[in-house]
XYZ file of C-alpha atoms in Angstrom:
164
model
C 135.981 -41.765 2.136
C 136.527 -44.173 -0.344
C 133.567 -46.315 -2.085
C 135.455 -49.778 -0.564
C 135.112 -48.055 3.002
C 131.586 -46.685 2.580
C 129.913 -49.526 1.334
C 130.715 -51.922 4.340
C 129.790 -48.727 6.881
C 126.435 -48.168 4.886
C 125.848 -52.361 5.043
C 126.554 -51.851 8.866
C 124.111 -48.959 9.474
C 121.380 -50.859 7.765
C 121.864 -53.746 9.464
C 121.661 -52.310 12.938
C 119.156 -49.733 12.102
C 116.672 -52.535 11.063
C 117.071 -54.950 13.405
C 115.916 -53.201 16.120
C 113.556 -54.377 19.131
C 109.635 -54.079 18.563
C 107.139 -54.108 20.442
C 105.582 -56.458 18.007
C 108.700 -59.205 18.474
C 107.094 -59.678 22.470
C 103.526 -61.221 23.286
C 100.765 -58.307 24.435
C 100.575 -58.583 28.156
C 98.088 -55.860 28.912
C 95.914 -56.795 26.103
C 95.278 -59.860 27.631
C 94.350 -58.491 30.926
C 91.365 -59.223 32.851
C 91.128 -56.227 35.262
C 87.967 -57.400 37.270
C 89.673 -60.460 38.645
C 92.543 -60.058 40.833
C 94.577 -63.583 41.960
C 94.764 -64.480 45.641
C 97.479 -62.766 47.247
C 100.243 -65.230 47.951
C 102.080 -65.330 51.339
C 105.034 -63.838 49.948
C 103.164 -60.778 48.736
C 101.748 -59.912 51.575
C 104.741 -59.552 53.553
C 106.472 -57.736 50.937
C 103.577 -55.003 51.026
C 103.842 -55.014 54.698
C 107.945 -54.618 54.748
C 106.932 -52.013 51.995
C 104.736 -49.918 54.499
C 106.541 -50.392 57.481
C 109.347 -48.937 55.584
C 107.437 -45.728 54.715
C 105.536 -45.568 58.235
C 109.195 -45.348 59.898
C 110.102 -42.226 57.663
C 107.043 -40.626 58.248
C 105.115 -41.879 55.127
C 101.314 -42.891 55.009
C 101.115 -46.329 54.318
C 99.585 -47.482 50.655
C 96.429 -49.398 50.298
C 96.828 -52.703 48.438
C 94.294 -52.361 45.111
C 93.044 -55.292 42.848
C 93.630 -53.511 39.664
C 97.019 -52.459 40.465
C 97.156 -56.543 41.511
C 95.805 -57.612 37.987
C 98.146 -55.272 35.974
C 101.351 -56.657 38.270
C 100.702 -60.033 37.638
C 99.683 -59.367 33.610
C 103.464 -58.269 33.727
C 105.303 -60.839 35.845
C 103.792 -63.525 33.556
C 104.986 -61.392 30.815
C 108.309 -61.477 32.270
C 108.318 -65.426 33.006
C 107.535 -65.660 29.144
C 110.180 -64.088 27.751
C 112.354 -64.962 30.550
C 113.720 -61.561 31.240
C 112.681 -59.010 33.953
C 112.339 -56.094 32.249
C 109.939 -53.129 32.182
C 108.428 -53.805 28.814
C 105.528 -51.990 28.036
C 105.613 -49.607 30.806
C 102.970 -47.270 29.226
C 100.129 -49.933 28.326
C 100.458 -50.889 32.159
C 100.375 -47.090 33.180
C 97.492 -46.233 30.633
C 95.315 -48.828 31.879
C 95.569 -47.946 35.789
C 94.861 -44.640 34.444
C 91.628 -45.620 32.737
C 90.473 -48.384 35.318
C 91.834 -47.334 38.753
C 91.636 -43.451 38.561
C 95.816 -43.635 38.568
C 97.062 -39.706 37.952
C 100.682 -41.122 38.593
C 102.332 -44.554 38.229
C 105.487 -46.096 38.620
C 106.950 -49.636 39.090
C 109.630 -51.537 40.616
C 110.710 -55.457 39.044
C 112.819 -57.931 40.246
C 113.847 -61.655 40.442
C 115.700 -64.518 41.698
C 115.169 -63.067 45.203
C 113.753 -65.898 47.745
C 112.492 -63.789 50.594
C 110.302 -60.608 50.592
C 112.631 -59.382 53.042
C 115.662 -59.902 50.334
C 113.670 -58.174 47.665
C 112.547 -55.638 49.834
C 116.021 -54.572 51.034
C 117.538 -54.872 47.293
C 114.882 -51.933 46.616
C 115.847 -49.834 49.471
C 119.825 -50.161 48.526
C 118.876 -48.917 44.990
C 118.022 -45.065 44.896
C 115.820 -45.590 41.971
C 113.532 -48.437 43.794
C 114.105 -46.805 47.039
C 112.283 -43.337 45.666
C 109.709 -45.280 43.988
C 109.317 -47.024 47.374
C 108.978 -43.784 49.364
C 106.866 -41.717 46.465
C 103.657 -39.590 46.575
C 101.608 -42.730 46.048
C 98.072 -43.698 47.747
C 97.900 -47.595 46.560
C 100.258 -50.190 45.670
C 100.448 -54.069 44.809
C 102.512 -56.627 43.869
C 102.649 -59.630 41.909
C 105.153 -62.470 42.961
C 105.511 -65.672 40.785
C 107.680 -68.680 40.070
C 109.015 -69.994 36.726
C 109.214 -73.602 35.982
C 112.922 -73.372 37.501
C 111.163 -72.048 40.663
C 113.121 -68.542 40.190
C 110.697 -65.821 41.607
C 109.850 -62.932 39.368
C 108.113 -59.347 41.071
C 106.275 -56.725 39.735
C 105.097 -54.198 42.173
C 102.980 -51.085 40.978
C 102.422 -47.846 42.871
C 99.770 -45.607 42.073
C 98.202 -42.172 43.067
C 94.875 -41.915 43.087
């Protein structure tokens, strides 16, 4: 390959390779987590948990118990998603580690969502998605959810499931 073709290609590779996202560019949500104090449950959160347990029971699974440590971790992530204005699974392994340590979790999974205006709408969307449905129907013992609105009134959701 000629030098005139190689230099632009190398410059492009260097630019792409060195401008990737890192966790340092995002606020740390778990480091500020207060696992001893879960926020009060909102009506929409209670409705979501009830709908999920109704679904689990309807297919022969045991209902899940709510868990305050899980609630605190979910709340922290929902606040983070609102702060960065993006639904995501950023820092999942930090949440998982925290739940292993503070809730004796042996397995952790989560569903996230945004913009749904009712418990029924968000649960229906999760159940229509194969991956989200598998999480809801998974081998878990406990769960909790955080539903928060941003300044424009858009809902963000983090639903975390654990097995103890």
